[in-house]
Coordinates of C-alpha atoms in Angstrom, one line a residue:
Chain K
X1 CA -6.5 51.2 14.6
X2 CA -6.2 52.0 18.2
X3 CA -2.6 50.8 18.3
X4 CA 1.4 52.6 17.9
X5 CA 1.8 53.4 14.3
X6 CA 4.8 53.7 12.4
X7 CA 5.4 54.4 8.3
X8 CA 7.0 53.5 6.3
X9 CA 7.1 49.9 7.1
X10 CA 9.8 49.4 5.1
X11 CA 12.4 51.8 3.7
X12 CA 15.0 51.3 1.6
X13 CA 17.8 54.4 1.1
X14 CA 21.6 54.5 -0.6
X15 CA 24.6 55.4 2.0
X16 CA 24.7 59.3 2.1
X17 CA 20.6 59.8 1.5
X18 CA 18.5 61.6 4.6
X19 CA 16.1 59.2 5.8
X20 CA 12.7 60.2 7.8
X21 CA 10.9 57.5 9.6
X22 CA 7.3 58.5 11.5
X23 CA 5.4 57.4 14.9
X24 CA 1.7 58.3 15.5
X25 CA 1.4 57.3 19.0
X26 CA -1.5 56.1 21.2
X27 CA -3.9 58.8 21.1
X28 CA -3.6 60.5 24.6
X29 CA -0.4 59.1 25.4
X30 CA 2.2 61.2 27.3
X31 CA 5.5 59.5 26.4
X32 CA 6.7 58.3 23.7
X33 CA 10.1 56.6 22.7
X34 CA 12.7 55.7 20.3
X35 CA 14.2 52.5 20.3
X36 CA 16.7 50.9 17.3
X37 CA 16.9 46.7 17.1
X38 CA 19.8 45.2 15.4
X39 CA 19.3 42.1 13.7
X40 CA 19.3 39.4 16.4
X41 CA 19.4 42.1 19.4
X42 CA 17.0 43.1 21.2
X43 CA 16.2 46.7 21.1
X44 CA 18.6 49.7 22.4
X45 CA 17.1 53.2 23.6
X46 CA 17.5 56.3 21.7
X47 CA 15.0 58.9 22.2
X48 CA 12.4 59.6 25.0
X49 CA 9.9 62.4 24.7
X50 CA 7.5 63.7 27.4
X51 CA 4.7 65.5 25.5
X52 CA 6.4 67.9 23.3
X53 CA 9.6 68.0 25.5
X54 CA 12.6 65.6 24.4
X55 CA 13.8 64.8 27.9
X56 CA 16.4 62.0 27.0
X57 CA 18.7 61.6 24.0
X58 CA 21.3 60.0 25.1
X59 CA 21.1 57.0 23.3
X60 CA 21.7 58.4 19.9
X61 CA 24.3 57.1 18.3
X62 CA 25.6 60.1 16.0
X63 CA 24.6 63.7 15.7
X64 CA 23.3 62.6 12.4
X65 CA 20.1 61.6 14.4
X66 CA 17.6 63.8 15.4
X67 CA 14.2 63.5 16.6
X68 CA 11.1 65.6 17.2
X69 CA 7.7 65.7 18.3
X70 CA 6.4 69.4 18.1
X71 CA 2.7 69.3 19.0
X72 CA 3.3 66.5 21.6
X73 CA 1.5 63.8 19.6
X74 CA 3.3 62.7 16.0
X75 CA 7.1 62.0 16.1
X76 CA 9.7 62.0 13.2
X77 CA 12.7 60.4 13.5
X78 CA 15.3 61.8 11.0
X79 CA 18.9 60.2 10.1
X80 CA 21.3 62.3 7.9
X81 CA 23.9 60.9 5.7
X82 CA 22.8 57.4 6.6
X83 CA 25.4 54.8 6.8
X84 CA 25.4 51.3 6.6
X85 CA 25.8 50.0 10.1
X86 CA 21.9 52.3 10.2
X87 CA 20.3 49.4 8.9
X88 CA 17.8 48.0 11.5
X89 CA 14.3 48.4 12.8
X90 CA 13.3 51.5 14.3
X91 CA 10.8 50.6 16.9
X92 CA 8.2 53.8 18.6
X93 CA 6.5 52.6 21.5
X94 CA 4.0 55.5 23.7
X95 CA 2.9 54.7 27.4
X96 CA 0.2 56.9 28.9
X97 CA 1.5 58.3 32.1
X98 CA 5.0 59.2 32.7
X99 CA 5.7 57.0 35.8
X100 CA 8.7 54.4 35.2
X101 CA 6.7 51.2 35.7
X102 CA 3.9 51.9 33.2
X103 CA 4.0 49.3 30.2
X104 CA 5.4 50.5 26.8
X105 CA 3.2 50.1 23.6
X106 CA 5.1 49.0 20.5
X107 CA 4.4 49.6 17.4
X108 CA 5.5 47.2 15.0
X109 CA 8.7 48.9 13.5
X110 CA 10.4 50.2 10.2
X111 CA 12.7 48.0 8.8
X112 CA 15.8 50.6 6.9
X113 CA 18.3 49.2 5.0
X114 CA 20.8 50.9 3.6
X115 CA 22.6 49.7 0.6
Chain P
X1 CA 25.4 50.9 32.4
X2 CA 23.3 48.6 33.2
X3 CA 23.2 45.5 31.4
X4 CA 20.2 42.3 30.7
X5 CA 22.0 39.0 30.4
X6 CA 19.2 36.6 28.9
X7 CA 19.7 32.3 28.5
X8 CA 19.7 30.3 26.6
X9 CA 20.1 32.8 23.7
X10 CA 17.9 30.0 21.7
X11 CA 15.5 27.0 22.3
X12 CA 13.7 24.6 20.5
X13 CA 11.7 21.6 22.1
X14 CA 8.8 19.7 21.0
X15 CA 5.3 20.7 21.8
X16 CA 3.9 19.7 25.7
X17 CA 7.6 20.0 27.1
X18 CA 8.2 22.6 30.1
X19 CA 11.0 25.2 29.6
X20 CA 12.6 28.0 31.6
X21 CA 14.3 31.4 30.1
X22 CA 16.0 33.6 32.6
X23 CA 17.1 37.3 32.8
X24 CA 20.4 38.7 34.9
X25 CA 21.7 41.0 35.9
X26 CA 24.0 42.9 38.9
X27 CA 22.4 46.0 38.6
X28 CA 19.0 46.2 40.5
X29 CA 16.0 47.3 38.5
X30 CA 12.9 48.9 40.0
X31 CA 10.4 47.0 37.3
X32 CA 11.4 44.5 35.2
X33 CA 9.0 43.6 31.7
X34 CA 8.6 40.6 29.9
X35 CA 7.8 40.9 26.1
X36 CA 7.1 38.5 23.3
X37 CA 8.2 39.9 19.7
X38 CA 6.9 37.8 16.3
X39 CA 8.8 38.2 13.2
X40 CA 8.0 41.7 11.5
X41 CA 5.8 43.0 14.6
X42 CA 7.1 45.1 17.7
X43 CA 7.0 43.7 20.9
X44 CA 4.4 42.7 23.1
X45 CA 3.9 43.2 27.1
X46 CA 3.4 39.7 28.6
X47 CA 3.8 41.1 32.2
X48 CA 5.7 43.5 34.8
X49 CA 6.8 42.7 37.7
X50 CA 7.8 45.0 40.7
X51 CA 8.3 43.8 43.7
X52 CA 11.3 41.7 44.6
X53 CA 10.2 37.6 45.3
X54 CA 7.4 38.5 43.4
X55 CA 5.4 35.9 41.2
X56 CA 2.7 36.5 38.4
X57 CA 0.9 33.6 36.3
X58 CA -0.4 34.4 32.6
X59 CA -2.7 31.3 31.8
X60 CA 1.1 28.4 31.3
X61 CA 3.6 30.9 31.8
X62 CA 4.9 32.1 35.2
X63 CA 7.5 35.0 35.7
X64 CA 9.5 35.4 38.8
X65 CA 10.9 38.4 40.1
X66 CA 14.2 38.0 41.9
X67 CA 14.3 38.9 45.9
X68 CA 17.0 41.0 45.1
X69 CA 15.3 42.5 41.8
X70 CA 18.5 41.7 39.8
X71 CA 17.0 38.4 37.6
X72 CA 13.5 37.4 36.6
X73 CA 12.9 33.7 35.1
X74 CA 9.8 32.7 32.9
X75 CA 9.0 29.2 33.0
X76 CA 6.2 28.1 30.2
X77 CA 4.4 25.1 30.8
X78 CA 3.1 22.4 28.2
X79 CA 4.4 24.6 25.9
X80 CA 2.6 24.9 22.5
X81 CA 3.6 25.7 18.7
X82 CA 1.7 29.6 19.1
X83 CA 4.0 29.7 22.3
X84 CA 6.5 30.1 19.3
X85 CA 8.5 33.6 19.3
X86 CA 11.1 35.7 20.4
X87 CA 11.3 36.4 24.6
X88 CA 12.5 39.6 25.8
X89 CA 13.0 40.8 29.2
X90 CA 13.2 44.2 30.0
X91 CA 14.7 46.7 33.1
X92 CA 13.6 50.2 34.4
X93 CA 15.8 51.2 36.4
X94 CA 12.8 54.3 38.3
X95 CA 13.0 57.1 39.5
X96 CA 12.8 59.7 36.6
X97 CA 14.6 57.4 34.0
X98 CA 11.6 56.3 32.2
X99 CA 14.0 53.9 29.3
X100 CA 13.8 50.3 29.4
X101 CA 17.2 48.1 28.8
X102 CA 16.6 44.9 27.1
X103 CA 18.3 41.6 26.9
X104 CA 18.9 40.2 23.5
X105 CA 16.3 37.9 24.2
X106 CA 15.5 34.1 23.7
X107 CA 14.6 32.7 20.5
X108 CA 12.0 30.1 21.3
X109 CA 10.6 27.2 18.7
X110 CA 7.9 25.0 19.9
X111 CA 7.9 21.9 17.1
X112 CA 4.8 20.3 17.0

């Protein structure tokens, strides 16, 4: 499809285990972004790439998170030693063009639990 | 930081009633987005809005941009059972911060 991609759609991990969650953005698309949704929230930034260039991290919440996107196109999200308060949807949304009123594209999320 | 203040957190009317969801703030934000997010999907751009006083229509919904560009409202009207899903608006604040902040949006049922 022609749409944000994310795998797995669903992953389930014990307290302690690495986790690695994936975004194939729009093809073409400049930025790309991070964002984690708690159940009932709406979602929080983490992680904003430009290309290859990672060019905002603030919003990660431990140094057990870490994110990359080394060609400028796929991005992994990667969360060591997961804990419990983890668990939510980890949303990836590209937008073309790096101007700050261009429209984000969602993909539709991975749900982690951890149990 | 800046925060989204959305209300009501949840609604649920019957289908061909009007309703109104609105998005504050006291910071000012140079675009503000409205998104509708299903259950198990991500969210979807409705519309964005830029310039303060500013009004966009989407077939029954209208958004409003605040003169100030500190709130937004989305009024839905004759609302329908597909109208049925989770309302999210979102603030960029310009410049070279390209990260949205999001409310925690409004939970909307449309009973038919």
């Amino acid at each position: 499809g022609a749409g944000v991609s994310q795998s797995p759609r669903y992953k389930v991990a014990k307290r302690g285990q690495d986790v690695a969650l994936r975004c194939d953005p729009i093809s073409g698309h400049v930025s790309l972004f991070w964002y984690q949704q708690a159940l009932g929230q709406g979602p929080e930034f983490l992680t904003y790439f430009q290309n290859e260039a990672q060019l905002d991290k603030s919003g990660l919440p431990s140094d057990r998170f870490f994110a990359e996107r080394p060609e400028g196109s796929v991005s992994t999200l990667k969360i060591q030693r997961t804990q419990q308060e983890d668990s939510a949807v980890y949303l990836c949304a590209s937008s073309l063009v790096t101007t700050s009123n261009q429209p984000q594209h969602f993909g539709d999320g991975t749900r982690l639990s951890i149990l | 930081t800046q925060l989204l203040e959305q209300s009501p957190q949840f609604l649920s009317i019957q289908e061909g009633e009007n309703l109104t969801v609105y998005c504050n703030s006291s910071s000012v934000f140079s675009s503000l987005q409205w998104y509708r997010q299903e259950p198990g999907e991500g969210p979807v751009l409705l519309v964005t809005v830029v310039t303060g006083g500013e009004v966009k229509k989407l077939k029954r919904l209208t958004f409003q941009f605040g003169d100030a560009r500190k709130d937004s409202s989305l009024h839905i009207t004759a609302a329908q059972p597909g109208d049925t899903g989770l309302y999210l608006c979102a603030g960029n604040s310009g410049g070279s911060n390209y990260k949205l902040t999001f409310g925690k949006g409004t939970l909307l049922t449309v009973n038919p």
